[in-house]
Coordinates of N, CA, C and O and ligand atoms in Angstrom, one line a residue:
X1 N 93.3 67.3 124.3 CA 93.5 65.8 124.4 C 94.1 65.2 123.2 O 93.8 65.4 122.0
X2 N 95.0 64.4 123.7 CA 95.7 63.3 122.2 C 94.6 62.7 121.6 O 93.7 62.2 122.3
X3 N 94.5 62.5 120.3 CA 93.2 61.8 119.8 C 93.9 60.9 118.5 O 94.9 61.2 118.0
X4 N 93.1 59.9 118.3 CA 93.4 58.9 117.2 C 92.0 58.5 116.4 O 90.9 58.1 116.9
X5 N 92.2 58.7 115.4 CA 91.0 58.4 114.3 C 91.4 57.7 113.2 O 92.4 58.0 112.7
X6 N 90.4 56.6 112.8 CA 90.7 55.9 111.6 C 89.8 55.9 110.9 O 88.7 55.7 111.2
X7 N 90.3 56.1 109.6 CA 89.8 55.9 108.4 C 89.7 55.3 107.9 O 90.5 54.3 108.2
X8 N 88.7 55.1 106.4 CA 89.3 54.6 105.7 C 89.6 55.3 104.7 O 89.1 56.4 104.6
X9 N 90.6 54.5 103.4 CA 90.6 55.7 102.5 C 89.4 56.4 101.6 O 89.6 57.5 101.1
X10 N 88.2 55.9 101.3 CA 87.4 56.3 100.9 C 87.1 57.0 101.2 O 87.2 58.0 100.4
X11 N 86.0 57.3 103.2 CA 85.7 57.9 103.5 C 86.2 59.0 104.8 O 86.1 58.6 106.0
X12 N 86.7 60.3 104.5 CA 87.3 60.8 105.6 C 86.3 61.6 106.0 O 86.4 62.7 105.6
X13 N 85.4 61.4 106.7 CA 83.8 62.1 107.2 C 83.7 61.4 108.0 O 83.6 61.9 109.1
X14 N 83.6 60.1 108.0 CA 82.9 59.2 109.4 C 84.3 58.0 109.6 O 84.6 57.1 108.8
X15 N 84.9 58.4 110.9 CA 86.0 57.4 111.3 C 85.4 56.0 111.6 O 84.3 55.9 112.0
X16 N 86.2 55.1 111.4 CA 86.0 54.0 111.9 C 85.8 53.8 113.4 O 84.9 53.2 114.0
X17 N 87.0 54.5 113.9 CA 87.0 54.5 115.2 C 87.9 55.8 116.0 O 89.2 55.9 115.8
X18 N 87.4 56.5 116.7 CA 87.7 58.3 117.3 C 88.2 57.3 118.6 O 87.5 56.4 118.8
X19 N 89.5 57.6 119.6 CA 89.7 57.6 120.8 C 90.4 58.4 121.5 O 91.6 58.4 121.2
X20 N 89.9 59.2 122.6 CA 90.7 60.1 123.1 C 92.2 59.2 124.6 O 93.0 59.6 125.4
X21 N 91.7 57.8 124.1 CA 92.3 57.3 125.6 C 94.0 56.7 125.0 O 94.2 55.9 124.1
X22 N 94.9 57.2 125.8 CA 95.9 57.4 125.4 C 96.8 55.1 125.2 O 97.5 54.5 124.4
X23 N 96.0 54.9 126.3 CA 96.4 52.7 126.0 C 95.7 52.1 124.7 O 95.9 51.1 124.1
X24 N 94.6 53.1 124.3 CA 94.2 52.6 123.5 C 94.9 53.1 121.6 O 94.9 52.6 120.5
X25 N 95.2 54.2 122.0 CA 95.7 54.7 121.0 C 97.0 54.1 120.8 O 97.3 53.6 119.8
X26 N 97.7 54.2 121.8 CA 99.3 52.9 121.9 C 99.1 52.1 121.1 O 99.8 51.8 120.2
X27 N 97.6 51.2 121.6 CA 97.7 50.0 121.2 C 97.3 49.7 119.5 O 97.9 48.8 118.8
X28 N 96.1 50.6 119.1 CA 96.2 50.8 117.4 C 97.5 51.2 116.7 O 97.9 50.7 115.7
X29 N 97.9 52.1 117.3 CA 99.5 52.2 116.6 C 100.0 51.4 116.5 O 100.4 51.1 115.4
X30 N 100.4 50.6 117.8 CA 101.4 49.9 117.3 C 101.3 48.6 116.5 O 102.3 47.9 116.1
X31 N 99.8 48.3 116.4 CA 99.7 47.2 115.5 C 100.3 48.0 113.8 O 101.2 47.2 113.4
X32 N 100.1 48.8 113.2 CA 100.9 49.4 112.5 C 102.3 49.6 112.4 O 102.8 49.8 111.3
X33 N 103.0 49.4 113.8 CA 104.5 49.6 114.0 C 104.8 51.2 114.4 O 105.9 51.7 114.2
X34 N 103.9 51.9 115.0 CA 104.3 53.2 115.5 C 103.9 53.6 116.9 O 102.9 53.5 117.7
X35 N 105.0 53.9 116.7 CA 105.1 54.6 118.0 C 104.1 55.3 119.0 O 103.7 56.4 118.4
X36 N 103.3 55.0 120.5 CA 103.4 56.7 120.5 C 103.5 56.2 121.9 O 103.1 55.0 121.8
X37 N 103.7 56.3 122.8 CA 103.7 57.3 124.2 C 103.9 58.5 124.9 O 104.2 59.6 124.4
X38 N 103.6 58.3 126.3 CA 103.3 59.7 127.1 C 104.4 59.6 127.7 O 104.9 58.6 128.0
X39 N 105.1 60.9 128.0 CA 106.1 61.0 128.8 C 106.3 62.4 130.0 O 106.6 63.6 129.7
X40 N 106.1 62.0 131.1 CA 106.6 63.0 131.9 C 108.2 63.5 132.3 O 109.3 62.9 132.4
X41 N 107.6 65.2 132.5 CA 109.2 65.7 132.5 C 109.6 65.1 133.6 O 108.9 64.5 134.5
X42 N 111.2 65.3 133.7 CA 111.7 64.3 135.5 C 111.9 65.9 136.1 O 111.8 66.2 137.3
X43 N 112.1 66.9 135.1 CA 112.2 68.5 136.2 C 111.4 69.5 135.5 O 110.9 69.1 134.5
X44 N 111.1 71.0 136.0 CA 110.5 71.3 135.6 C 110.8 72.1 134.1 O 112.0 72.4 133.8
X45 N 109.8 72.4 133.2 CA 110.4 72.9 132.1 C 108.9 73.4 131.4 O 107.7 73.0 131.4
X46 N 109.6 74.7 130.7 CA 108.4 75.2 130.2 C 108.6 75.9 128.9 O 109.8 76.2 128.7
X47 N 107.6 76.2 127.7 CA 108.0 76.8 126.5 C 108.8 77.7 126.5 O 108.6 78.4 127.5
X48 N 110.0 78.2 125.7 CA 110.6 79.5 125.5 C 112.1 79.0 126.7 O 113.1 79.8 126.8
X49 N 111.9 77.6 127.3 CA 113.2 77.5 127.9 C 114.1 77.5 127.2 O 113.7 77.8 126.1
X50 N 115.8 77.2 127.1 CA 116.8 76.6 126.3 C 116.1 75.6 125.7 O 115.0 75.1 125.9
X51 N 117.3 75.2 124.7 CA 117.3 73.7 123.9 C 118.1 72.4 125.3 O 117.9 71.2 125.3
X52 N 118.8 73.4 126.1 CA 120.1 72.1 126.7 C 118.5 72.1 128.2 O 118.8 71.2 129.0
X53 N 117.6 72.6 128.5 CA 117.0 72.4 129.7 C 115.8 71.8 129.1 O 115.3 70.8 129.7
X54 N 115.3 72.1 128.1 CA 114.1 70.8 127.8 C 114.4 69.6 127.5 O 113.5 68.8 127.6
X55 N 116.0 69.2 126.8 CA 116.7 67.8 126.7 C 116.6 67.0 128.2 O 116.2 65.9 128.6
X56 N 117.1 68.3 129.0 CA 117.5 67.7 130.5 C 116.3 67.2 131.0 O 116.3 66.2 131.6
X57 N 115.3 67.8 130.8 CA 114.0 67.5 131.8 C 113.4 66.2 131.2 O 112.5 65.7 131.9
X58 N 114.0 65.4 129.9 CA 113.3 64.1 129.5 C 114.5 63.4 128.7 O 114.5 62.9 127.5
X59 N 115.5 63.6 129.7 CA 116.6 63.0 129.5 C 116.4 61.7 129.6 O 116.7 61.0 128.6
X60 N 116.2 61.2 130.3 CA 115.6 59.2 130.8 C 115.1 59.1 129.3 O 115.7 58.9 128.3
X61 N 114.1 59.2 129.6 CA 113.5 58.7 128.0 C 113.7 59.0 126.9 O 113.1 58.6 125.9
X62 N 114.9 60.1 126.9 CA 115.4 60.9 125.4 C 116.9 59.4 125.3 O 117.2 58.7 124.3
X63 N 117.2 59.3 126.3 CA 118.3 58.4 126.2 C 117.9 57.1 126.4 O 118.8 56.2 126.2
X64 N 116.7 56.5 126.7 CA 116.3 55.2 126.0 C 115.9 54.7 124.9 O 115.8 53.5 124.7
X65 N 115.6 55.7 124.1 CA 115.3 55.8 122.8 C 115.9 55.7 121.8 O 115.6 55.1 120.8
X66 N 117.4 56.6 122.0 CA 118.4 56.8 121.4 C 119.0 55.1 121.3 O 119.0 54.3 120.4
X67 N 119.7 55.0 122.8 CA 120.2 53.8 122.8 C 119.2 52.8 122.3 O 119.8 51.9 121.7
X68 N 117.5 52.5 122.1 CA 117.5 51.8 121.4 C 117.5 51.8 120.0 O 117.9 50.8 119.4
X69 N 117.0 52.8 119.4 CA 116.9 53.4 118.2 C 118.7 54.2 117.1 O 118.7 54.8 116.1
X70 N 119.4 53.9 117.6 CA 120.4 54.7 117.4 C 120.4 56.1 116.6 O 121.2 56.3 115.7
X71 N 119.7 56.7 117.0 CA 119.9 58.1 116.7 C 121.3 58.8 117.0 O 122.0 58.7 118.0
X72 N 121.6 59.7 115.7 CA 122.9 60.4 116.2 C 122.6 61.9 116.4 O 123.6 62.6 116.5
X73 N 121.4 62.7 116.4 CA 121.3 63.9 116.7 C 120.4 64.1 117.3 O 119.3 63.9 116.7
X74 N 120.2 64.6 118.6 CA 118.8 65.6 119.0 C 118.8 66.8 119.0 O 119.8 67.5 119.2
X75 N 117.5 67.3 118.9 CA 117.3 68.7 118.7 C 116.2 69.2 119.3 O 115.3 68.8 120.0
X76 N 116.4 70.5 118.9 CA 114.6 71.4 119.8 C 114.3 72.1 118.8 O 114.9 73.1 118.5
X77 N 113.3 71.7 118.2 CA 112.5 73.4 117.6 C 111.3 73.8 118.2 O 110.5 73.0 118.6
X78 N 111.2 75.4 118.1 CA 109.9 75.7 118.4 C 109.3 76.9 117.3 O 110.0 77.8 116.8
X79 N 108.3 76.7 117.2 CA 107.7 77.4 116.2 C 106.4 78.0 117.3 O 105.8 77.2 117.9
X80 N 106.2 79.6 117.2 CA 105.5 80.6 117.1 C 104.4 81.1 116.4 O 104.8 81.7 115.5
X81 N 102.7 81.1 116.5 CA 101.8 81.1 115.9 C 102.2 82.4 114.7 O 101.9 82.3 113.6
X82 N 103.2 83.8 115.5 CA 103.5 84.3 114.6 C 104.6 84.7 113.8 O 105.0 85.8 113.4
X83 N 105.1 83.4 113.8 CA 106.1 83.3 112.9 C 106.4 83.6 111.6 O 105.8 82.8 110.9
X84 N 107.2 84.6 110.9 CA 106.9 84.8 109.9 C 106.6 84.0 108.2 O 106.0 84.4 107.2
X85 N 107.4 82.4 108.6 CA 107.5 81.5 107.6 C 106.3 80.3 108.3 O 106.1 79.1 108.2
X86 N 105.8 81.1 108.7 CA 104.6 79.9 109.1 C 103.8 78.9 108.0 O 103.6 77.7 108.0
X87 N 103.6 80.4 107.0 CA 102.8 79.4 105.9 C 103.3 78.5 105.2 O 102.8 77.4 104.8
X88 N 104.4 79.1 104.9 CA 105.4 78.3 103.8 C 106.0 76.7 104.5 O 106.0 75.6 104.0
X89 N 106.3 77.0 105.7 CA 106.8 75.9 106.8 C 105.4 74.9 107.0 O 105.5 73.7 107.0
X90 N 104.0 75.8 107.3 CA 102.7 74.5 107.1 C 102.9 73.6 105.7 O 102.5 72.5 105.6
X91 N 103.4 74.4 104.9 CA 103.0 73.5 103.4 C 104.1 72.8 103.4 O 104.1 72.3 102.3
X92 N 104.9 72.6 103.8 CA 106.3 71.9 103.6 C 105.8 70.4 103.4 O 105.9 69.8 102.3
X93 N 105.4 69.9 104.7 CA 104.5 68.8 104.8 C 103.2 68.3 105.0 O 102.8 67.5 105.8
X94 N 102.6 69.1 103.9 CA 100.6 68.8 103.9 C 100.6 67.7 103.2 O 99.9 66.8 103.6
X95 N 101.2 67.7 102.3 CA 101.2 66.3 101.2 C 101.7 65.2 101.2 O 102.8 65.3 101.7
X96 N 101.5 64.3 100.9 CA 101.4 62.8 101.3 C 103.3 62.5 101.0 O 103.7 62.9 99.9
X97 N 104.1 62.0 101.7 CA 105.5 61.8 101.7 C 105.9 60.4 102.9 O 105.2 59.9 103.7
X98 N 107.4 60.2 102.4 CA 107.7 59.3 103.4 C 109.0 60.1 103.6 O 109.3 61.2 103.1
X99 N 110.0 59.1 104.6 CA 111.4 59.5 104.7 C 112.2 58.2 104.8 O 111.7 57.1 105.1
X100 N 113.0 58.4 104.5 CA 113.9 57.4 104.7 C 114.9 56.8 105.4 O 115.7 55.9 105.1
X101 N 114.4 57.7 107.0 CA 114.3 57.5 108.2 C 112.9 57.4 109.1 O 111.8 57.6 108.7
X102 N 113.3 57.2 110.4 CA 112.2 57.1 110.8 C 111.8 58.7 111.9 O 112.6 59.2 112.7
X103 N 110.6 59.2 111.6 CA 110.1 60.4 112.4 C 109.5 60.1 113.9 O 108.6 59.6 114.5
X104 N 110.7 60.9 114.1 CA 110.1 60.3 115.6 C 110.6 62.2 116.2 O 111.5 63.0 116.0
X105 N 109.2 62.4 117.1 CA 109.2 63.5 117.4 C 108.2 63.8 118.8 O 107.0 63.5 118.7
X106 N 108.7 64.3 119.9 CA 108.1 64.6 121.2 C 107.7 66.1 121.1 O 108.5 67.0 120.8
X107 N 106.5 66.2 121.5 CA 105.4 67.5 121.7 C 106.1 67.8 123.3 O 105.9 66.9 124.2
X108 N 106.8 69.0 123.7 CA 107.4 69.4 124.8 C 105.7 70.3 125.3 O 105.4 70.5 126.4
X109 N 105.1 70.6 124.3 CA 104.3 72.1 124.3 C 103.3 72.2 123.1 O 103.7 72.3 121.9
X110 N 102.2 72.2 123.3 CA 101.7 72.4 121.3 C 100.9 71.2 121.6 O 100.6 70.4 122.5
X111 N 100.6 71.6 119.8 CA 100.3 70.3 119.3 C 100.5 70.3 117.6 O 101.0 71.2 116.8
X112 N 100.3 69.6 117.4 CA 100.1 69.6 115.4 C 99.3 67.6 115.6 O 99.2 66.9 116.6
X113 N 99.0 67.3 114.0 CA 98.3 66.3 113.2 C 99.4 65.7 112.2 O 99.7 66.1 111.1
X114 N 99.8 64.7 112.9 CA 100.5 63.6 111.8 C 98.6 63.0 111.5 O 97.6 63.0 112.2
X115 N 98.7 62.7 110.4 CA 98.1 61.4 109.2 C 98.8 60.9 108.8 O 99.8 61.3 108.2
X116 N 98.3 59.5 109.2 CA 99.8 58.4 108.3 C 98.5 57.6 107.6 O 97.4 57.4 108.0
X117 N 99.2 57.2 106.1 CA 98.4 56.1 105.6 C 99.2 54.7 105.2 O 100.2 54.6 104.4
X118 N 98.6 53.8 106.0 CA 98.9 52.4 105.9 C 97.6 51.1 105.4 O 96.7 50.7 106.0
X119 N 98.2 50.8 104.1 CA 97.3 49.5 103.8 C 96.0 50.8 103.1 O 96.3 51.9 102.5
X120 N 94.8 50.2 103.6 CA 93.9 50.7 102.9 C 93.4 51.8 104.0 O 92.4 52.5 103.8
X121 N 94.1 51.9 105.1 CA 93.8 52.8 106.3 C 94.2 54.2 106.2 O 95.0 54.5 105.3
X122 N 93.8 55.2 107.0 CA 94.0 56.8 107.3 C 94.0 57.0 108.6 O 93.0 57.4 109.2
X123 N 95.5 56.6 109.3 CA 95.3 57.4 111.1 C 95.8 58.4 111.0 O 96.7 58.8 110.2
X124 N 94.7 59.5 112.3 CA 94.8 60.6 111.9 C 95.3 61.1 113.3 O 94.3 61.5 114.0
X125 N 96.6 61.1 114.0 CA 96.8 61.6 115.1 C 97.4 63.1 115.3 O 98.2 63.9 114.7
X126 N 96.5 63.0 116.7 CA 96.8 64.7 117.2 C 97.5 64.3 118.3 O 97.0 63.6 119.2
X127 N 98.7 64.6 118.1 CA 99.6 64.8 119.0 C 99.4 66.2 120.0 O 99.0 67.3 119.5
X128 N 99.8 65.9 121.6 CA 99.7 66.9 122.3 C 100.7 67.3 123.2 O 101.6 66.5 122.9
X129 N 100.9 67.7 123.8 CA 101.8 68.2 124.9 C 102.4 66.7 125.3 O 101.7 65.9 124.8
X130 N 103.2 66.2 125.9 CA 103.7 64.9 126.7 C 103.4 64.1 125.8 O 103.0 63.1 126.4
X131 N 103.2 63.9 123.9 CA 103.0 62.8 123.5 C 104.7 62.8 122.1 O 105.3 63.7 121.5
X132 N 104.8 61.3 122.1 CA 106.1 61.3 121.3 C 105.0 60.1 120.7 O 104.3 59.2 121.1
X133 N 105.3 60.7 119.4 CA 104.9 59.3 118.1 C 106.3 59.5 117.3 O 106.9 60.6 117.1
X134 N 106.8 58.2 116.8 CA 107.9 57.4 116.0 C 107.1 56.8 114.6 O 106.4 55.7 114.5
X135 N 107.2 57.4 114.0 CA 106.6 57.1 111.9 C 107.8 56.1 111.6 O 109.0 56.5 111.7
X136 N 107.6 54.7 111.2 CA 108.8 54.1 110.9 C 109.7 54.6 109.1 O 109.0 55.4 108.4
X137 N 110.4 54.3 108.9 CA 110.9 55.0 107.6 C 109.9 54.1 106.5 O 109.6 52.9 106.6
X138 N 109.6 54.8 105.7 CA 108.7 54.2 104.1 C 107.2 54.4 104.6 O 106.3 54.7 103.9
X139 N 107.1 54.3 105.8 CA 105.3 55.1 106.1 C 104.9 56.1 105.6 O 105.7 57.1 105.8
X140 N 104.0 56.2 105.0 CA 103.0 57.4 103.8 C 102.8 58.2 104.9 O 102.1 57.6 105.7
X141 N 103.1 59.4 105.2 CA 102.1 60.5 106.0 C 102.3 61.8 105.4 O 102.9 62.0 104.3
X142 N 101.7 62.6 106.1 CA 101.6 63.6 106.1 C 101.6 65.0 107.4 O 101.2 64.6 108.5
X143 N 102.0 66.0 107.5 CA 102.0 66.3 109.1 C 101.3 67.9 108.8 O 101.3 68.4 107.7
X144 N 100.7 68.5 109.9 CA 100.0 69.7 110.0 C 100.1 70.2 110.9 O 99.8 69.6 111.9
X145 N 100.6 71.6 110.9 CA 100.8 72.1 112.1 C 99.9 73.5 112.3 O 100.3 74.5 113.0
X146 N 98.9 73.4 111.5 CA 97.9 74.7 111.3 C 98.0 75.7 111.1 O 99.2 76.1 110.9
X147 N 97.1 76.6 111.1 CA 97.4 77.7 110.7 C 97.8 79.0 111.4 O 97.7 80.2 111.0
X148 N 98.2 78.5 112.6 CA 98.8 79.3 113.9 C 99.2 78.2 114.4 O 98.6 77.6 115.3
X149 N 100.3 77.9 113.9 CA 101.4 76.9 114.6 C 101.8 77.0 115.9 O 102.1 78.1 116.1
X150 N 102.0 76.3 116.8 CA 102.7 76.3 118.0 C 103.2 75.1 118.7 O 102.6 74.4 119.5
X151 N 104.1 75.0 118.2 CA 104.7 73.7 119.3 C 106.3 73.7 119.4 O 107.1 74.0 118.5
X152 N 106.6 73.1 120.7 CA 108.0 72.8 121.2 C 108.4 71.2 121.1 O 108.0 70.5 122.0
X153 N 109.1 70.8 120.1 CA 109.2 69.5 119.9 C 110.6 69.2 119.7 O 111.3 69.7 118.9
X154 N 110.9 68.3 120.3 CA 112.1 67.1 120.4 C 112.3 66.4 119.3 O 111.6 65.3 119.3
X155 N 113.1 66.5 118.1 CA 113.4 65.6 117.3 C 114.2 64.6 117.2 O 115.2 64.8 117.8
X156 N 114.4 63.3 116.6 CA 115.6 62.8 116.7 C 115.7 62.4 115.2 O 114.8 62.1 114.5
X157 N 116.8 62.4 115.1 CA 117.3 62.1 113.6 C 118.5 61.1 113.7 O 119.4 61.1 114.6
X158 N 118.4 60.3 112.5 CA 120.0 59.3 112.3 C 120.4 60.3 111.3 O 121.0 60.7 112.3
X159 N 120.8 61.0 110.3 CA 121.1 61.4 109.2 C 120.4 62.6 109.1 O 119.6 62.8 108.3
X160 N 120.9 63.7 110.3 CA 120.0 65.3 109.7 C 120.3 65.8 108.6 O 119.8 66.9 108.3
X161 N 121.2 65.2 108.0 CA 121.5 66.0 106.7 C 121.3 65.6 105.1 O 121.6 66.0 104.0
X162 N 120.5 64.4 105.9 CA 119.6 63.5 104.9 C 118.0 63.4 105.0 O 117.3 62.6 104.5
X163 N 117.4 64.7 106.1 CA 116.3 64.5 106.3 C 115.7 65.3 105.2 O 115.9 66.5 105.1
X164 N 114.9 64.6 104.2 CA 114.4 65.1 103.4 C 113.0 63.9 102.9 O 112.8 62.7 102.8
X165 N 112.2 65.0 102.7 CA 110.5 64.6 102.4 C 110.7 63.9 101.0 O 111.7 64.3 100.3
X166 N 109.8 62.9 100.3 CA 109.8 62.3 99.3 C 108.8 61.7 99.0 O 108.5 60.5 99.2
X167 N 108.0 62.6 98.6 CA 106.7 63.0 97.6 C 105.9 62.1 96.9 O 106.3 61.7 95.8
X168 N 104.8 61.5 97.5 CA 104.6 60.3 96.4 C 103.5 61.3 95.1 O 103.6 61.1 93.9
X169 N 102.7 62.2 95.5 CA 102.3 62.8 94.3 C 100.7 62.5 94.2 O 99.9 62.8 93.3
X170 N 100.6 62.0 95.4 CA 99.1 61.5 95.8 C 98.3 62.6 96.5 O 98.6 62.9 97.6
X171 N 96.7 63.3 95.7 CA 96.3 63.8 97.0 C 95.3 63.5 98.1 O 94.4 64.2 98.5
X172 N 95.7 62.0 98.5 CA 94.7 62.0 99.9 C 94.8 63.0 100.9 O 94.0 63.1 101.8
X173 N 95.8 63.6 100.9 CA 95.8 64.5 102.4 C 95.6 65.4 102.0 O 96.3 66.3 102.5
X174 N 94.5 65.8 100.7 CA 94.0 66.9 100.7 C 92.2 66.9 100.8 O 91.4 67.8 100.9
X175 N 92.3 65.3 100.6 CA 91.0 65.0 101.2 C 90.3 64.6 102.2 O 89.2 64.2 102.1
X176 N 91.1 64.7 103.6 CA 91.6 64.2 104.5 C 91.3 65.7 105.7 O 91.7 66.8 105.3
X177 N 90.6 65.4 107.0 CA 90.8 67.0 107.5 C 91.8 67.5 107.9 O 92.4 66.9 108.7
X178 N 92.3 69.0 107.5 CA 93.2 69.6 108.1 C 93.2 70.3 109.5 O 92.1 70.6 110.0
X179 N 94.5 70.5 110.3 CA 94.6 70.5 111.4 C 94.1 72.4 112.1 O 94.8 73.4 112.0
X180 N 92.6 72.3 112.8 CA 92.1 73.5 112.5 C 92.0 73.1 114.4 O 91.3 72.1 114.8
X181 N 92.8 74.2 115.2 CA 93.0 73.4 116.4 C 91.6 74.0 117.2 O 91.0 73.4 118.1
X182 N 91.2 75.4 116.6 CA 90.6 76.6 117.2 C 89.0 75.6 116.8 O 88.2 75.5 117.7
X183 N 88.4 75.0 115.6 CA 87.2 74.6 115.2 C 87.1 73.0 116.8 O 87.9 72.4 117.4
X184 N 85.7 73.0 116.7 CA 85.0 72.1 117.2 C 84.9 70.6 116.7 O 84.3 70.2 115.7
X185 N 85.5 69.9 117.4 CA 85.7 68.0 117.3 C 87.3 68.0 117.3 O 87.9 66.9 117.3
Ligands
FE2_1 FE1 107.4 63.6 107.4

C-alpha cells in the first residue's frame, strides 16, 4: 500500500500522522505543492514490457501532464533487484538534494521512498505501483529505492541533460528511515 508519514524534523520515530488512504495523502501533499495521484492503465501492461507499450497504456494521463507541465522528454527505466549497479545507483540519491526541475515520476511496477523536507516538516512517501508523485523544483528530498531495488517507472523531464542532483550537505536523511520494503510497518 502507498503510505504517507509526517514528521517532524526532530523526531523521526513517532510520525505525526501515518496514512495508508490514497484522498488523504493527495490531500497533505498538495498543501505542500506536490503532486501525487493514482492512475490506471487504459490497456494492459506488465513489467519487462517495451518502453513504447507502457507509454501507450497511460498515454491519457502521460499527455495531460505534459501538456500541462511542459515536459520535453519521457522515458522508462526499470531497475532489477539484481542489478549489478544497484548499490551505487541506491546511494546516488540517499542524501538530502533538490533539482532544478521538477521530479515527477510514475511507479508502472515497484515501489521505492521519496522523503521530501519542507518548512520544519519530513514527508515520507512510499510510492507504489499506479502511484505518480511530482517534487516541485527547489524541494529538499531525498529518494530510496532499497536494497533490492525494483521498480518500472515513467519519468518526465524538461532538461534531461540538465537533470542533475544538488547537494545541500545536510544529514537528515540519514536520520530519517530507510526504505527496507521486506521489514515490518
Ligand atoms: Fe531527486
Amino acid at each position: 500500500m502507498s503510505r504517507l508519514r509526517i514528521f517532524t524534523e526532530e523526531n523521526c520515530a513517532e510520525p505525526l500522522l501515518s496514512t495508508e488512504a490514497p484522498d488523504e495523502i493527495e490531500a497533505e501533499l498538495q498543501q505542500i505543492g506536490v503532486r501525487f495521484e493514482q492512475w490506471q492503465a487504459g490497456k494492459p501492461v506488465e513489467a519487462g514490457d517495451a518502453p513504447d507499450i507502457v507509454l501507450d497504456a497511460y498515454r491519457a494521463d502521460i499527455d495531460r501532464i505534459v501538456a500541462e507541465k511542459g515536459f520535453r522528454t519521457v522515458d522508462v527505466v526499470s531497475i532489477a533487484p539484481d542489478h549489478p549497479n544497484r548499490e551505487e545507483m541506491r546511494r546516488k540519491f540517499l542524501d538530502e538534494h533538490f533539482h532544478k526541475e521538477d521530479e515527477v515520476r510514475f511507479f508502472v511496477d515497484g515501489s521505492g521512498l521519496f522523503t521530501l523536507h519542507v518548512g520544519e516538516r519530513v514527508y515520507e512517501i512510499r510510492c507504489e505501483k499506479g502511484d505518480l508523485i511530482g517534487v516541485p523544483d527547489s524541494t529538499l528530498h531525498w529518494f530510496d529505492m532499497g536494497p533490492e531495488p525494483r521498480f518500472v517507472a515513467i519519468r518526465f523531464f524538461t532538461e534531461p541533460d540538465g537533470w542533475v542532483g544538488h547537494f545541500t550537505g545536510s544529514d537528515l536523511a540519514q536520520k530519517f528511515p530507510r526504505y527496507e520494503p521486506g521489514a515490518a510497518g
